[in-house]
Each structure stands twice: as C-alpha cells, then as structure tokens.
Short mmCIF file of C-alpha atoms and ligand atoms in Angstrom, two decimals:
data_model
loop_
_atom_site.label_atom_id
_atom_site.label_comp_id
_atom_site.label_asym_id
_atom_site.label_seq_id
_atom_site.Cartn_x
_atom_site.Cartn_y
_atom_site.Cartn_z
CA MET A 1 14.44 27.80 -1.06
CA THR A 2 17.08 26.36 1.55
CA ALA A 3 20.39 27.69 0.08
CA GLY A 4 22.70 24.71 -0.91
CA LEU A 5 19.82 22.57 -1.45
CA GLU A 6 20.25 19.98 -4.36
CA VAL A 7 17.24 17.52 -5.67
CA GLU A 8 18.15 14.79 -8.15
CA ARG A 9 16.90 11.52 -9.43
CA PHE A 10 18.20 8.74 -7.24
CA ASP A 11 18.71 5.29 -8.68
CA PRO A 12 19.16 3.04 -5.86
CA ALA A 13 21.16 0.39 -7.96
CA CYS A 14 23.94 2.46 -8.18
CA ALA A 15 23.73 4.66 -5.09
CA THR A 16 26.44 5.02 -2.58
CA GLU A 17 26.40 3.72 0.93
CA GLY A 18 26.39 7.19 2.14
CA ASP A 19 23.29 8.15 0.39
CA LEU A 20 21.39 4.61 1.07
CA ARG A 21 22.14 5.64 5.00
CA GLY A 22 20.69 9.04 4.45
CA TYR A 23 17.57 7.95 2.77
CA TYR A 24 17.24 5.37 5.57
CA ARG A 25 17.67 7.82 8.14
CA VAL A 26 15.04 10.03 6.45
CA MET A 27 12.54 7.14 6.43
CA LEU A 28 13.16 6.35 10.16
CA ALA A 29 12.43 9.89 11.24
CA ARG A 30 9.27 9.85 9.59
CA GLN A 31 8.28 6.16 10.85
CA GLU A 32 9.16 7.68 14.31
CA ILE A 33 6.72 10.51 13.96
CA ASP A 34 3.92 9.23 11.79
CA ARG A 35 3.95 5.48 12.23
CA PRO A 36 4.77 5.24 16.12
CA ASP A 37 2.80 1.49 15.77
CA GLU A 38 5.37 -0.10 13.53
CA PRO A 39 8.33 -2.23 14.64
CA ARG A 40 11.26 0.37 14.30
CA LEU A 41 12.75 0.01 10.72
CA THR A 42 15.86 -1.57 10.08
CA TYR A 43 18.63 -0.36 7.39
CA GLU A 44 18.05 -3.73 5.97
CA ASP A 45 13.98 -3.16 5.74
CA VAL A 46 14.34 -0.10 3.85
CA LEU A 47 17.21 -1.51 1.53
CA GLY A 48 14.73 -4.51 1.03
CA ARG A 49 11.91 -2.20 0.02
CA LEU A 50 13.88 -0.17 -2.47
CA GLU A 51 15.02 -4.07 -4.07
CA ASN A 52 11.04 -5.08 -3.94
CA PRO A 53 8.82 -2.12 -4.86
CA PHE A 54 5.13 -2.75 -4.04
CA VAL A 55 3.79 -4.87 -7.08
CA GLY A 56 0.91 -4.01 -9.22
CA PHE A 57 1.63 -0.04 -9.27
CA GLY A 58 3.71 0.06 -12.13
CA PRO A 59 7.22 1.66 -12.28
CA VAL A 60 8.80 3.49 -9.58
CA VAL A 61 11.09 6.60 -9.62
CA TYR A 62 12.90 8.16 -6.81
CA TRP A 63 14.35 11.55 -6.18
CA VAL A 64 16.73 12.66 -3.06
CA ALA A 65 17.23 16.15 -1.84
CA ARG A 66 20.87 16.85 -0.36
CA LEU A 67 21.80 19.47 1.93
CA GLY A 68 25.76 19.72 2.55
CA GLY A 69 26.05 16.35 0.77
CA GLU A 70 23.67 14.54 3.18
CA VAL A 71 20.15 13.29 2.21
CA VAL A 72 17.57 14.65 3.84
CA GLY A 73 14.47 14.46 1.67
CA LEU A 74 13.14 12.17 -0.95
CA ALA A 75 10.25 11.27 -3.21
CA ILE A 76 9.26 8.06 -4.40
CA VAL A 77 6.64 8.29 -7.33
CA TYR A 78 4.77 5.34 -8.74
CA PHE A 79 3.74 5.34 -12.34
CA LEU A 80 0.19 3.62 -12.14
CA GLU A 81 -0.86 1.80 -15.39
CA GLU A 82 -3.85 0.75 -17.12
CA GLU A 83 -7.23 2.20 -15.72
CA SER A 84 -5.13 4.59 -13.46
CA GLY A 85 -2.57 5.57 -15.88
CA HIS A 86 -2.99 9.20 -15.53
CA ILE A 87 -1.82 8.96 -11.94
CA GLY A 88 1.57 9.73 -10.46
CA LEU A 89 1.22 8.41 -6.86
CA THR A 90 3.64 10.74 -5.25
CA GLU A 91 5.10 10.44 -1.69
CA VAL A 92 7.52 13.41 -0.66
CA ILE A 93 8.96 12.97 2.88
CA VAL A 94 11.34 15.26 4.40
CA HIS A 95 13.69 15.02 7.41
CA PRO A 96 11.85 16.43 10.70
CA ARG A 97 14.93 18.33 11.32
CA VAL A 98 14.74 20.31 8.39
CA ARG A 99 10.95 20.62 7.73
CA ARG A 100 9.46 24.25 7.09
CA ARG A 101 12.50 25.29 5.34
CA GLY A 102 11.05 24.65 1.63
CA ILE A 103 12.43 21.36 0.89
CA GLY A 104 9.08 19.38 0.27
CA THR A 105 8.18 22.07 -1.92
CA ALA A 106 11.43 22.22 -3.72
CA VAL A 107 11.24 17.99 -4.24
CA LEU A 108 7.96 17.95 -5.69
CA LYS A 109 8.95 20.80 -7.90
CA ALA A 110 11.44 18.50 -9.37
CA VAL A 111 9.21 15.83 -9.73
CA VAL A 112 6.60 17.58 -11.42
CA PRO A 113 8.35 17.37 -14.93
CA GLU A 114 8.76 13.97 -15.04
CA LEU A 115 5.03 13.40 -14.27
CA ARG A 116 4.18 15.57 -17.28
CA ALA A 117 6.69 13.70 -19.33
CA ARG A 118 4.88 10.31 -18.59
CA GLY A 119 1.41 11.88 -19.65
CA ARG A 120 0.16 11.98 -15.90
CA THR A 121 -2.77 14.61 -15.27
CA LEU A 122 -3.46 13.63 -11.41
CA VAL A 123 -1.07 13.87 -8.53
CA GLU A 124 -2.20 11.60 -5.60
CA THR A 125 -0.96 10.58 -2.23
CA TRP A 126 -2.65 7.68 -0.27
CA GLN A 127 -1.03 7.52 3.01
CA ILE A 128 -0.57 10.69 4.98
CA THR A 129 -0.82 10.25 8.49
CA LYS A 130 -4.35 12.15 9.70
CA GLY A 131 -3.11 15.22 11.54
CA SER A 132 0.44 14.98 10.53
CA ASP A 133 2.66 17.61 9.14
CA GLY A 134 2.08 16.06 5.58
CA GLU A 135 -1.57 16.77 5.89
CA ARG A 136 -1.10 20.34 6.84
CA TRP A 137 1.59 20.65 3.91
CA ALA A 138 -0.79 19.28 1.37
CA ARG A 139 -3.59 21.34 2.37
CA SER A 140 -1.15 24.48 1.94
CA LEU A 141 -0.62 23.21 -1.62
CA ASN A 142 -4.42 23.03 -2.02
CA PHE A 143 -4.38 19.27 -2.48
CA ARG A 144 -7.91 17.86 -2.21
CA SER A 145 -8.76 15.30 0.69
CA VAL A 146 -10.39 12.81 -0.99
CA HIS A 147 -10.35 9.60 1.25
CA THR A 148 -10.11 8.23 4.48
CA VAL A 149 -8.41 4.90 5.26
CA LEU A 150 -7.81 3.02 8.54
CA MET A 151 -4.72 1.16 8.98
CA GLN A 152 -5.51 -2.05 11.07
CA ALA A 153 -2.97 -4.31 12.64
CA LEU A 154 -3.64 -8.13 13.92
CA VAL A 155 -0.59 -8.46 16.24
CA ILE A 156 -0.04 -12.33 16.44
CA PRO A 157 1.61 -12.80 19.83
CA GLY A 158 -1.04 -12.47 22.40
CA ALA A 159 -3.68 -12.63 19.89
CA ASP A 160 -6.94 -14.93 20.95
CA SER A 161 -6.71 -17.75 18.17
CA ALA A 162 -10.44 -18.51 19.45
CA LEU A 163 -11.44 -15.70 17.48
CA TRP A 164 -10.27 -17.21 13.92
CA GLN A 165 -13.42 -19.78 13.99
CA ASP A 166 -13.67 -20.58 10.34
CA ASP A 167 -16.79 -22.67 10.12
CA VAL A 168 -18.18 -22.43 6.49
CA PRO A 169 -21.55 -21.45 5.73
CA ALA A 170 -23.84 -24.27 4.39
CA GLY A 171 -23.77 -24.08 0.48
CA TYR A 172 -19.86 -23.08 0.31
CA ARG A 173 -16.67 -25.03 0.66
CA LEU A 174 -13.19 -23.37 0.81
CA ARG A 175 -10.25 -23.79 -1.40
CA ARG A 176 -6.76 -22.11 -1.01
CA TRP A 177 -3.52 -21.87 -2.82
CA ALA A 178 0.19 -20.28 -2.83
CA GLY A 179 1.07 -18.47 -5.61
CA VAL A 180 -0.92 -19.80 -8.45
CA VAL A 181 -4.79 -19.80 -8.86
CA PRO A 182 -5.95 -23.47 -9.72
CA GLU A 183 -6.68 -23.37 -13.97
CA ASP A 184 -10.34 -24.56 -12.83
CA LEU A 185 -11.19 -21.56 -10.80
CA VAL A 186 -9.09 -18.91 -12.77
CA THR A 187 -12.08 -17.24 -14.61
CA SER A 188 -14.22 -17.19 -11.95
CA PHE A 189 -11.70 -16.01 -9.48
CA ALA A 190 -11.15 -12.96 -11.88
CA ALA A 191 -15.06 -12.41 -12.07
CA ALA A 192 -15.20 -12.30 -8.44
CA ARG A 193 -12.22 -10.06 -7.87
CA ASN A 194 -14.27 -7.37 -9.59
CA ALA A 195 -16.48 -7.28 -6.23
CA MET A 196 -13.79 -4.88 -5.40
CA HIS A 197 -15.48 -2.40 -7.74
CA ASP A 198 -17.92 -1.83 -4.84
CA ALA A 199 -15.33 -1.02 -2.51
CA PRO A 200 -15.63 2.91 -1.38
CA LEU A 201 -12.76 5.02 -2.77
CA GLY A 202 -13.92 8.30 -2.06
CA GLY A 203 -12.85 10.71 -4.62
CA LEU A 204 -9.85 8.97 -5.24
CA GLY A 205 -8.60 9.09 -9.04
CA TYR A 206 -7.38 5.29 -8.79
CA GLU A 207 -9.63 2.91 -10.27
CA GLU A 208 -9.77 -0.83 -9.49
CA PRO A 209 -8.48 -2.99 -12.48
CA GLU A 210 -10.98 -4.85 -14.63
CA TRP A 211 -9.84 -8.47 -13.66
CA THR A 212 -9.52 -11.06 -16.19
CA ALA A 213 -7.91 -14.31 -16.30
CA GLU A 214 -4.96 -12.93 -18.31
CA ARG A 215 -4.69 -10.19 -15.64
CA VAL A 216 -4.57 -12.40 -12.84
CA ARG A 217 -1.89 -14.65 -14.33
CA ALA A 218 0.53 -11.60 -15.19
CA ARG A 219 0.10 -10.30 -11.45
CA GLU A 220 1.17 -13.88 -10.34
CA ALA A 221 3.87 -13.66 -12.68
CA GLU A 222 4.96 -10.21 -11.35
CA LEU A 223 4.74 -11.15 -7.74
CA ARG A 224 6.95 -14.42 -8.60
CA ARG A 225 9.55 -12.28 -10.24
CA ASN A 226 9.77 -10.38 -7.32
CA ASN A 227 10.04 -13.28 -4.84
CA ILE A 228 6.77 -12.13 -3.03
CA GLU A 229 4.44 -15.35 -1.65
CA LEU A 230 1.04 -15.07 -2.30
CA ARG A 231 -1.77 -16.72 -0.12
CA ALA A 232 -5.15 -17.07 -1.27
CA VAL A 233 -8.58 -18.49 0.24
CA VAL A 234 -11.53 -18.45 -1.75
CA ALA A 235 -15.18 -19.73 -0.95
CA VAL A 236 -16.68 -21.71 -3.65
CA HIS A 237 -20.45 -21.58 -4.08
CA GLU A 238 -21.23 -25.34 -4.12
CA SER A 239 -24.47 -25.27 -6.46
CA THR A 240 -22.65 -23.28 -9.18
CA GLY A 241 -19.09 -24.07 -8.70
CA GLU A 242 -18.56 -20.61 -8.91
CA VAL A 243 -15.76 -18.49 -6.59
CA ALA A 244 -18.10 -16.36 -4.46
CA GLY A 245 -15.31 -14.73 -2.21
CA LEU A 246 -11.80 -14.27 -2.07
CA THR A 247 -8.89 -13.03 0.23
CA GLU A 248 -5.31 -12.55 -0.56
CA LEU A 249 -2.25 -11.93 1.47
CA GLU A 250 1.26 -11.19 0.35
CA LEU A 251 4.58 -11.90 2.38
CA HIS A 252 7.57 -9.62 1.32
CA PRO A 253 11.22 -11.25 1.59
CA HIS A 254 12.61 -8.23 3.20
CA ARG A 255 10.17 -8.50 5.99
CA PRO A 256 9.05 -11.72 6.47
CA PHE A 257 7.36 -11.61 10.00
CA TRP A 258 4.54 -9.21 8.36
CA GLY A 259 1.80 -10.33 6.42
CA PHE A 260 0.32 -7.90 3.92
CA GLN A 261 -3.27 -8.38 3.86
CA ARG A 262 -4.71 -7.45 0.21
CA ASP A 263 -7.92 -7.80 -1.60
CA THR A 264 -10.93 -9.35 0.02
CA ALA A 265 -13.94 -9.53 -1.77
CA VAL A 266 -17.43 -11.03 -1.65
CA SER A 267 -19.61 -10.85 -4.69
CA ALA A 268 -23.10 -9.49 -4.26
CA PRO A 269 -25.24 -12.40 -4.65
CA HIS A 270 -23.07 -14.12 -1.75
CA ARG A 271 -23.03 -11.22 0.88
CA GLY A 272 -24.68 -11.57 4.58
CA HIS A 273 -23.65 -15.07 4.92
CA GLY A 274 -20.42 -14.79 6.91
CA LEU A 275 -18.05 -15.60 4.06
CA GLY A 276 -15.87 -12.50 4.38
CA ARG A 277 -15.14 -13.59 8.05
CA CYS A 278 -14.82 -16.94 7.25
CA ILE A 279 -12.38 -16.89 4.45
CA LYS A 280 -10.11 -14.41 6.58
CA ALA A 281 -10.22 -16.64 9.59
CA HIS A 282 -8.94 -19.66 7.53
CA LEU A 283 -6.16 -17.47 5.76
CA ILE A 284 -4.86 -16.54 8.97
CA HIS A 285 -5.30 -20.25 10.52
CA TRP A 286 -3.70 -21.62 7.48
CA LEU A 287 -0.79 -18.99 7.51
CA LEU A 288 0.00 -19.30 11.27
CA ALA A 289 0.05 -23.07 10.89
CA ASP A 290 2.94 -22.91 8.51
CA ARG A 291 4.46 -19.80 10.09
CA PRO A 292 4.22 -19.45 13.80
CA ASP A 293 6.92 -17.01 13.64
CA LEU A 294 4.70 -14.15 12.27
CA ASP A 295 4.54 -11.26 13.89
CA ARG A 296 1.79 -9.08 12.47
CA ILE A 297 -0.73 -8.95 9.52
CA TYR A 298 -1.29 -5.47 8.28
CA THR A 299 -4.41 -4.26 6.30
CA THR A 300 -5.93 -1.15 4.92
CA THR A 301 -9.64 -0.53 4.78
CA GLY A 302 -11.71 2.67 3.52
CA ALA A 303 -13.37 4.45 6.94
CA GLY A 304 -16.56 4.15 5.41
CA ASN A 305 -16.35 0.35 4.75
CA GLU A 306 -18.25 -0.59 8.21
CA HIS A 307 -18.66 -4.19 7.30
CA MET A 308 -14.93 -4.66 6.64
CA ILE A 309 -13.81 -2.87 9.58
CA ARG A 310 -15.93 -4.99 11.81
CA VAL A 311 -14.70 -8.30 10.48
CA ASN A 312 -11.43 -7.21 10.98
CA GLU A 313 -12.16 -6.38 14.55
CA GLN A 314 -13.83 -9.58 14.79
CA LEU A 315 -10.55 -11.35 13.77
CA GLY A 316 -8.35 -9.52 16.59
CA PHE A 317 -7.14 -6.46 14.32
CA THR A 318 -7.16 -3.05 15.98
CA THR A 319 -6.82 0.47 14.20
CA VAL A 320 -3.27 1.63 14.65
CA ARG A 321 -3.81 4.74 12.38
CA THR A 322 -5.97 7.01 10.30
CA MET A 323 -4.43 7.95 7.13
CA VAL A 324 -5.99 10.67 4.19
CA ALA A 325 -5.65 10.40 0.65
CA VAL A 326 -5.15 13.46 -1.42
CA ASN A 327 -4.98 14.67 -5.04
CA ARG A 328 -4.87 17.70 -7.18
CA ASP A 329 -5.11 17.95 -10.98
CA LEU A 330 -1.16 18.38 -12.42
CA ALA A 331 -1.62 21.71 -14.27
CA GLU A 332 -3.29 23.32 -11.59
CA LEU A 333 -0.33 22.15 -9.15
CA GLU A 334 2.18 23.45 -11.82
CA ALA A 335 0.50 26.93 -11.46
CA GLU A 336 0.61 26.74 -7.85
CA LEU A 337 4.17 25.81 -7.52
CA ARG A 338 5.09 28.39 -10.07
CA THR A 339 4.14 30.91 -7.37
CA ARG A 340 6.12 29.54 -4.49
C1 LIG B 1 4.94 16.89 3.92
C2 LIG B 1 6.56 17.18 4.19
C3 LIG B 1 7.29 16.69 3.13
C4 LIG B 1 6.59 18.82 3.94
O1 LIG B 1 8.09 18.90 3.88
P1 LIG B 1 8.75 20.63 4.30
O2 LIG B 1 9.97 20.48 3.73
O3 LIG B 1 8.71 20.92 5.79
O4 LIG B 1 7.70 21.39 3.42
P2 LIG B 1 7.69 22.81 2.93
O5 LIG B 1 8.70 23.59 3.97
O6 LIG B 1 8.01 22.86 1.70
O7 LIG B 1 6.34 23.39 3.59
C5 LIG B 1 5.60 24.49 2.48
C6 LIG B 1 4.61 25.08 3.30
O8 LIG B 1 3.65 23.82 3.53
C7 LIG B 1 3.07 24.53 4.73
N1 LIG B 1 3.28 23.38 5.73
C8 LIG B 1 4.07 22.50 5.88
N2 LIG B 1 4.40 21.99 6.88
C9 LIG B 1 3.52 22.20 7.73
C10 LIG B 1 2.98 22.00 8.96
N3 LIG B 1 3.61 21.22 9.83
N4 LIG B 1 2.11 22.97 9.58
C11 LIG B 1 1.61 23.88 8.80
N5 LIG B 1 1.92 24.09 7.62
C12 LIG B 1 2.85 23.29 7.10
C13 LIG B 1 3.23 25.82 4.81
O9 LIG B 1 2.50 26.83 4.37
C14 LIG B 1 4.69 25.90 4.37
O10 LIG B 1 5.38 27.24 3.95
P3 LIG B 1 6.11 28.21 5.10
O11 LIG B 1 6.69 26.90 5.98
O12 LIG B 1 6.38 29.13 4.70
O13 LIG B 1 4.85 28.35 6.09
C15 LIG B 1 6.88 16.87 5.67
O14 LIG B 1 6.32 17.29 6.63
C16 LIG B 1 7.17 15.48 5.70
O15 LIG B 1 8.11 14.50 5.31
N6 LIG B 1 6.00 14.63 6.24
C17 LIG B 1 6.05 12.98 6.23
C18 LIG B 1 5.65 12.52 4.70
C19 LIG B 1 4.33 13.02 4.59
O16 LIG B 1 3.20 12.90 4.95
N7 LIG B 1 4.32 13.45 3.42
C20 LIG B 1 2.93 13.83 2.74
C21 LIG B 1 2.74 14.21 1.32
S1 LIG B 1 3.33 12.82 0.30
#
C-alpha cells in the first residue's frame, strides 16, 4: 500500500473546508475522465449532493483516503433497505493523479468491515463507465459484470419541441401532480408501479420494491424532507379508472437546472398503445411550461430495454454514456482482499 496513506470514515456535516475541497477535486477529476458529457461540476454541486443524498437507497456512509493530509480517494456506500437489504451499494473513486498505487483497494478494504457489520452479503456498483479504469479495476477484483445501462440525456436548448407530441390514445386520459398522488389514485398507482418488476435488471442483486399505497406515501414524505420536487404524469384507463402507466421525474435543490427522470412503467394489459411516449412527452411539456430555464433531463435505461430506449430517442434523448453494473459476494471479496 502507498506509504503515508490513511483511510477513515468521513462525516460531511463536520468536515473541514480543506477536506470538502479535496473531496470535490476527486469528484471533478473523475467527472472529466468518465463523464465528459456532463456540465462541469461546481463545488456547490458536490456540497449539495452531500447534503441531499439520493432518496430511496437507504442511509449513506462515506470514507476518505488522505495522502500527505490531502483527500485523494473516497468511498460512498448506500445501505439499501427492504427487498435489497443484503446489498452495500459501493462506489470507490481515486484521483487519476494517484491511481495504480493500491489506494482504491485500500479504500475498499476499509469499507468491508462496515458492510459485514450491517449484515450485507453482496457488494454492488451500478454506474461504472464502460471501458474505464473502474471497469478494469473491478475485473481485477473478480467482480461479475451483471448489467449494462445506457445514460440518455435530453438537452433542452436547441431541442425540437415538435417531438413532444402528447396526443392521448383513445380510451385513456392523463392526470398529473407535483409531490403527492391524489388519494383516489394512490392504490392503483402503487399497483401500476409494480410493472417496474418487468424491467430487465440483468444479474443485479437489487430488487424492485413491492409497491403499496403506504410505501408510495413514505417515499413522498422522504422526498419532501429532502426538498426534492417530484412530478408525475399517469395515464388512467377510462373504463376501469385504473392507472395504466406512469412516469416520474425529480428536481433536486442543489442542481436546479437538471431533471432526473425516474420510473416509467406501463402495466402489461396496456402496452403497445403508445402510452409510455405520451406520458413522458406530457411530462416534458408540463415541466418546460413552468421551468423554461431547465437545461437537461437525464434518464438511465437497461441496455436491453429496446422499447424504452426507442421511446427516449423519439423524444429527443441521446445516449451519452454506457455504464456497467458489477457485483460480488461479500465473503468472496473479503477472501480476495486478504490476498492483496
Ligand atoms: C476504480 C478506481 C477506484 C481504482 O483506483 P486505484 O487506486 O487506481 O486502484 P488500485 O491501485 O487499488 O488497483 C488495484 C488493481 O486493479 C487493477 N487496475 C486498476 N486500474 C486499472 C487499469 N486502469 N487498468 C488495468 N488494471 C487496473 C490492477 O490489477 C491494479 O493492480 P496493479 O496496479 O498492481 O496492477 C479508480 O480507477 C477510479 O476512481 N475510477 C473511477 C471511479 C470508478 O469507476 N469506480 C469503480 C468502482 S466503484
């Protein structure tokens, strides 16, 4: 291991400005190499994400690696809950200036005891840029490549708004809301969300939640606590009054010019009528009427999910990056790391 390297837990709430700036420099350098499609991260963007971790993935814990007192590497671990409570969603990032010196491996070694202490049995990572140092590192540690995901972006300035035609197929009507699902729809909305179980997830350990009205309400409350604005559009089947399809988007307070597209699902009996495209187009229309300053919307889709990818392309999204997800059984990883 690199002489003088120290790895320890990191609490952003009581971190020094020097450490926070070091953390930012690592994130920025990774972005420049692995995510050149994104607008350059600012220091405030990175602080904002530390203050507003992703919602719905459980508690998050951080580690940093310091060399000569300067932060040169980090780990971000979300301890997923419920159906996915066996997973530690683990991201390790090392500044390119000091890669291939064992720092990434040392950070992972520091994380592993906490994964074990919290009852995890699987270490999983979702967003490694295909062909990057991260993919090669994961392969060298015998992580299994289990899923490929496309990152697609709709860049609003210059986009052709004619693509967002939202003519509603006969037999359906649209409803929409910000924040809270209307009470008359919540049960059927939860049932429709379970159509996400049909989305291809490859060999991921992650399992889509089993949605109920209570879980929908709990998620809404968590988003509110984190000042995240949630917008949803659904297609309601006229003759039954049931939600046939839904799409959701989050607006995060620290990155006000980006929309994060979340779940889109059409339940099986209602597929093939163009509902997915219609509800997504309507969401974009509605959002831009209120937020003409929005710069872009990001969405991730399984590489094998041809229908969703095509719908996104029809709406003007382009693929900006391919990412791989990897995982490894924790006990196997512990044994592997003992040899390093
Ligand atoms: C992945 C990452 C954290 C690795 O950090 P690192 O400090 O360079 O990793 P290590 O020095 O511990 O690498 C250990 C071994 O992995 C393999 N490895 C790491 N990077 C590699 C590369 N670019 N090409 C080939 N093998 C590589 C090597 O076998 C290496 O041992 P060696 O240098 O003795 O040959 C770093 O590349 C990174 O920050 N990438 C961006 C973020 C990311 O994709 N993380 C992925 C996992 S969450």
